[in-house]
PDB file of C-alpha atoms in Angstrom:
ATOM      1  CA  MET A  48      -6.365   8.648  -9.832  1.00  0.00           C
ATOM      2  CA  THR A  49      -7.443  10.760  -7.022  1.00  0.00           C
ATOM      3  CA  PRO A  50      -8.097   9.280  -4.057  1.00  0.00           C
ATOM      4  CA  ARG A  51     -11.766   9.033  -2.877  1.00  0.00           C
ATOM      5  CA  ILE A  52     -13.221  10.986  -0.016  1.00  0.00           C
ATOM      6  CA  ARG A  53     -16.144   9.868   1.882  1.00  0.00           C
ATOM      7  CA  LEU A  54     -18.549  11.314   4.381  1.00  0.00           C
ATOM      8  CA  LEU A  55     -20.475   8.974   6.736  1.00  0.00           C
ATOM      9  CA  ALA A  56     -22.227   9.389   9.845  1.00  0.00           C
ATOM     10  CA  ALA A  57     -20.602   8.086  12.827  1.00  0.00           C
ATOM     11  CA  ALA A  58     -23.591   6.133  13.831  1.00  0.00           C
ATOM     12  CA  ASP A  59     -23.987   4.366  10.270  1.00  0.00           C
ATOM     13  CA  TYR A  60     -20.191   3.040  10.470  1.00  0.00           C
ATOM     14  CA  ARG A  61     -19.945  -0.632  10.376  1.00  0.00           C
ATOM     15  CA  GLN A  62     -16.679  -1.265   8.768  1.00  0.00           C
ATOM     16  CA  ARG A  63     -13.140  -2.007  10.028  1.00  0.00           C
ATOM     17  CA  ALA A  64     -10.407  -0.431   8.288  1.00  0.00           C
ATOM     18  CA  ASP A  65      -7.398   1.689   8.782  1.00  0.00           C
ATOM     19  CA  ASN A  66      -8.814   4.602   6.522  1.00  0.00           C
ATOM     20  CA  VAL A  67     -11.739   5.714   8.687  1.00  0.00           C
ATOM     21  CA  PHE A  68     -11.012   9.038  10.924  1.00  0.00           C
ATOM     22  CA  LEU A  69     -13.520  10.206  13.392  1.00  0.00           C
ATOM     23  CA  VAL A  70     -13.298  14.087  12.816  1.00  0.00           C
ATOM     24  CA  THR A  71     -15.342  15.659  15.833  1.00  0.00           C
ATOM     25  CA  ALA A  72     -14.326  17.663  19.088  1.00  0.00           C
ATOM     26  CA  SER A  73     -15.755  15.338  21.451  1.00  0.00           C
ATOM     27  CA  TRP A  74     -16.976  11.824  21.651  1.00  0.00           C
ATOM     28  CA  PRO A  75     -20.575  11.369  19.780  1.00  0.00           C
ATOM     29  CA  VAL A  76     -22.998  11.408  22.252  1.00  0.00           C
ATOM     30  CA  GLY A  77     -24.731   7.698  22.762  1.00  0.00           C
ATOM     31  CA  LEU A  78     -22.089   6.223  20.794  1.00  0.00           C
ATOM     32  CA  PRO A  79     -19.994   3.542  22.706  1.00  0.00           C
ATOM     33  CA  ARG A  80     -16.438   3.831  22.219  1.00  0.00           C
ATOM     34  CA  ARG A  81     -16.539   0.159  21.255  1.00  0.00           C
ATOM     35  CA  SER A  82     -18.970   0.725  18.303  1.00  0.00           C
ATOM     36  CA  ILE A  83     -15.994   2.463  16.271  1.00  0.00           C
ATOM     37  CA  THR A  84     -13.277   0.012  16.601  1.00  0.00           C
ATOM     38  CA  ARG A  85     -10.345   0.615  14.278  1.00  0.00           C
ATOM     39  CA  ALA A  86     -11.251   4.328  13.418  1.00  0.00           C
ATOM     40  CA  HIS A  87      -8.710   6.961  14.338  1.00  0.00           C
ATOM     41  CA  TRP A  88     -10.368   9.842  16.367  1.00  0.00           C
ATOM     42  CA  LEU A  89      -8.677  13.062  15.559  1.00  0.00           C
ATOM     43  CA  PRO A  90     -10.480  15.827  17.830  1.00  0.00           C
ATOM     44  CA  ARG A  91      -7.777  18.556  16.826  1.00  0.00           C
ATOM     45  CA  LEU A  92      -9.292  18.460  13.027  1.00  0.00           C
ATOM     46  CA  ALA A  93     -12.434  19.534  14.457  1.00  0.00           C
ATOM     47  CA  PRO A  94     -13.251  23.381  13.735  1.00  0.00           C
ATOM     48  CA  ALA A  95     -12.640  25.833  17.129  1.00  0.00           C
ATOM     49  CA  GLU A  96     -15.754  25.536  19.013  1.00  0.00           C
ATOM     50  CA  GLY A  97     -16.341  29.259  18.849  1.00  0.00           C
ATOM     51  CA  LEU A  98     -16.578  28.915  14.932  1.00  0.00           C
ATOM     52  CA  MET A  99     -18.833  25.982  15.354  1.00  0.00           C
ATOM     53  CA  THR A 100     -21.170  27.873  17.678  1.00  0.00           C
ATOM     54  CA  TRP A 101     -20.750  31.183  15.382  1.00  0.00           C
ATOM     55  CA  LEU A 102     -21.889  28.960  12.458  1.00  0.00           C
ATOM     56  CA  GLN A 103     -24.917  27.243  13.982  1.00  0.00           C
ATOM     57  CA  ARG A 104     -26.373  30.753  14.754  1.00  0.00           C
ATOM     58  CA  ASP A 105     -26.984  31.215  11.129  1.00  0.00           C
ATOM     59  CA  VAL A 106     -26.109  28.512   8.382  1.00  0.00           C
ATOM     60  CA  GLY A 107     -25.980  31.350   5.695  1.00  0.00           C
ATOM     61  CA  ARG A 108     -22.310  31.867   6.805  1.00  0.00           C
ATOM     62  CA  TRP A 109     -21.286  28.621   5.598  1.00  0.00           C
ATOM     63  CA  PRO A 110     -18.847  30.169   2.971  1.00  0.00           C
ATOM     64  CA  TYR A 111     -17.295  32.367   5.613  1.00  0.00           C
ATOM     65  CA  PHE A 112     -16.985  29.427   8.261  1.00  0.00           C
ATOM     66  CA  CYS A 113     -15.360  27.471   5.570  1.00  0.00           C
ATOM     67  CA  ASP A 114     -12.855  30.147   4.684  1.00  0.00           C
ATOM     68  CA  SER A 115     -11.840  30.323   8.275  1.00  0.00           C
ATOM     69  CA  TYR A 116     -11.520  26.753   9.083  1.00  0.00           C
ATOM     70  CA  TRP A 117      -9.574  26.238   5.992  1.00  0.00           C
ATOM     71  CA  ALA A 118      -7.224  29.302   6.849  1.00  0.00           C
ATOM     72  CA  ASP A 119      -6.651  27.452  10.151  1.00  0.00           C
ATOM     73  CA  LEU A 120      -6.269  24.302   8.467  1.00  0.00           C
ATOM     74  CA  ALA A 121      -3.635  25.702   6.135  1.00  0.00           C
ATOM     75  CA  ALA A 122      -1.722  27.026   8.854  1.00  0.00           C
ATOM     76  CA  ASN A 123      -1.206  23.717  10.544  1.00  0.00           C
ATOM     77  CA  PRO A 124      -0.678  21.503   8.103  1.00  0.00           C
ATOM     78  CA  ALA A 125       0.720  18.681  10.759  1.00  0.00           C
ATOM     79  CA  ARG A 126      -2.750  18.204  11.708  1.00  0.00           C
ATOM     80  CA  TRP A 127      -4.268  17.022   8.214  1.00  0.00           C
ATOM     81  CA  GLN A 128      -0.796  15.751   6.607  1.00  0.00           C
ATOM     82  CA  PRO A 129      -1.755  12.202   7.879  1.00  0.00           C
ATOM     83  CA  LEU A 130      -4.909  12.409   6.247  1.00  0.00           C
ATOM     84  CA  LEU A 131      -3.766  13.033   2.712  1.00  0.00           C
ATOM     85  CA  GLN A 132      -1.157  10.215   3.416  1.00  0.00           C
ATOM     86  CA  ALA A 133      -4.041   7.800   4.428  1.00  0.00           C
ATOM     87  CA  ALA A 134      -6.061   8.705   1.414  1.00  0.00           C
ATOM     88  CA  GLN A 135      -3.020   8.007  -1.017  1.00  0.00           C
ATOM     89  CA  GLN A 136      -2.124   4.702   0.781  1.00  0.00           C
ATOM     90  CA  TYR A 137      -5.533   3.386   0.816  1.00  0.00           C
ATOM     91  CA  GLY A 138      -7.167   5.218  -2.390  1.00  0.00           C
ATOM     92  CA  GLU A 139     -10.310   5.980  -0.103  1.00  0.00           C
ATOM     93  CA  LEU A 140     -10.563   8.254   2.802  1.00  0.00           C
ATOM     94  CA  VAL A 141     -13.611   8.121   5.510  1.00  0.00           C
ATOM     95  CA  LEU A 142     -14.486  10.878   7.612  1.00  0.00           C
ATOM     96  CA  LEU A 143     -16.939  10.205  10.224  1.00  0.00           C
ATOM     97  CA  HIS A 144     -19.297  12.837  11.600  1.00  0.00           C
ATOM     98  CA  ASP A 145     -21.693  13.443  14.353  1.00  0.00           C
ATOM     99  CA  THR A 146     -23.819  15.740  12.623  1.00  0.00           C
ATOM    100  CA  SER A 147     -27.365  15.108  11.165  1.00  0.00           C
ATOM    101  CA  ALA A 148     -28.007  15.715   7.495  1.00  0.00           C
ATOM    102  CA  ASP A 149     -29.660  19.114   8.371  1.00  0.00           C
ATOM    103  CA  ASP A 150     -26.658  20.549  10.217  1.00  0.00           C
ATOM    104  CA  PRO A 151     -23.348  22.359   8.599  1.00  0.00           C
ATOM    105  CA  ASN A 152     -20.870  19.434   8.456  1.00  0.00           C
ATOM    106  CA  PRO A 153     -17.421  20.309   9.322  1.00  0.00           C
ATOM    107  CA  ALA A 154     -16.372  17.026   7.862  1.00  0.00           C
ATOM    108  CA  GLN A 155     -17.636  18.401   4.408  1.00  0.00           C
ATOM    109  CA  ALA A 156     -15.396  21.567   4.725  1.00  0.00           C
ATOM    110  CA  LEU A 157     -12.407  19.198   5.885  1.00  0.00           C
ATOM    111  CA  ALA A 158     -13.423  17.016   2.820  1.00  0.00           C
ATOM    112  CA  GLU A 159     -12.926  19.425   0.503  1.00  0.00           C
ATOM    113  CA  PHE A 160     -10.020  21.224   1.821  1.00  0.00           C
ATOM    114  CA  LEU A 161      -8.076  17.651   1.424  1.00  0.00           C
ATOM    115  CA  ALA A 162      -9.534  17.182  -1.982  1.00  0.00           C
ATOM    116  CA  ALA A 163      -8.212  20.443  -2.908  1.00  0.00           C
ATOM    117  CA  ARG A 164      -4.671  19.532  -1.589  1.00  0.00           C
ATOM    118  CA  LEU A 165      -4.701  16.111  -3.172  1.00  0.00           C
ATOM    119  CA  ALA A 166      -5.848  17.895  -6.627  1.00  0.00           C
ATOM    120  CA  ALA A 167      -3.066  20.053  -6.390  1.00  0.00           C
ATOM    121  CA  GLN A 168      -0.621  17.365  -5.096  1.00  0.00           C
ATOM    122  CA  GLN A 169      -1.711  15.353  -8.445  1.00  0.00           C
ATOM    123  CA  TRP A 170      -1.218  18.533 -10.766  1.00  0.00           C
ATOM    124  CA  GLN A 171       2.476  19.037  -9.299  1.00  0.00           C
ATOM    125  CA  ALA A 172       3.223  15.695  -9.923  1.00  0.00           C
ATOM    126  CA  ALA A 173       2.205  15.857 -13.499  1.00  0.00           C
ATOM    127  CA  GLY A 174       4.366  18.836 -14.215  1.00  0.00           C
ATOM    128  CA  SER A 175       6.658  17.106 -16.557  1.00  0.00           C
ATOM    129  CA  LEU A 176       3.662  16.073 -18.657  1.00  0.00           C
ATOM    130  CA  ARG A 177       2.572  19.958 -18.954  1.00  0.00           C
ATOM    131  CA  ALA A 178       4.109  22.556 -21.770  1.00  0.00           C
ATOM    132  CA  SER A 179       5.507  25.666 -20.846  1.00  0.00           C
ATOM    133  CA  PRO A 180       4.594  28.706 -23.123  1.00  0.00           C
ATOM    134  CA  VAL A 181       8.366  29.256 -23.759  1.00  0.00           C
ATOM    135  CA  CYS A 182       8.462  25.769 -25.353  1.00  0.00           C
ATOM    136  CA  TYR A 183       6.290  27.286 -28.311  1.00  0.00           C
ATOM    137  CA  ALA A 184       7.998  30.766 -28.527  1.00  0.00           C
ATOM    138  CA  GLU A 185       9.753  30.056 -31.923  1.00  0.00           C
ATOM    139  CA  GLN A 186       6.530  29.183 -33.281  1.00  0.00           C
ATOM    140  CA  PHE A 187       5.190  33.041 -32.643  1.00  0.00           C
ATOM    141  CA  ASP A 188       8.506  34.990 -33.270  1.00  0.00           C
TER     142      ASP A 188
END
């Protein structure tokens, strides 16, 4: 079963669990640090400030933003590997963000990236269940 990835606004966070990660470059304005206990803050996972500024000028750039952000993440697996491990360990991963519902959400892009990585891991793990076309070669000769 693929672990679930949930997105949650940091202001709405109420649970106390080890599978919660705040993925913003800076601490959310107006949110006391004690209000998010046990959540892990990972500012290095946030997209580069320049990339966010570029996206905010035109939200139609979302697909290009995702491509750039995902390329950066793919080149730096040490930044996101702990999230995959947490997702597999707990079966669910909660990503906290500080954007409003109308704003582009980099946590959504990160969730899509991680979901693809988790799916790829599961597909590789199930490799013994897949048959190779070579197995059927005799039937077609």
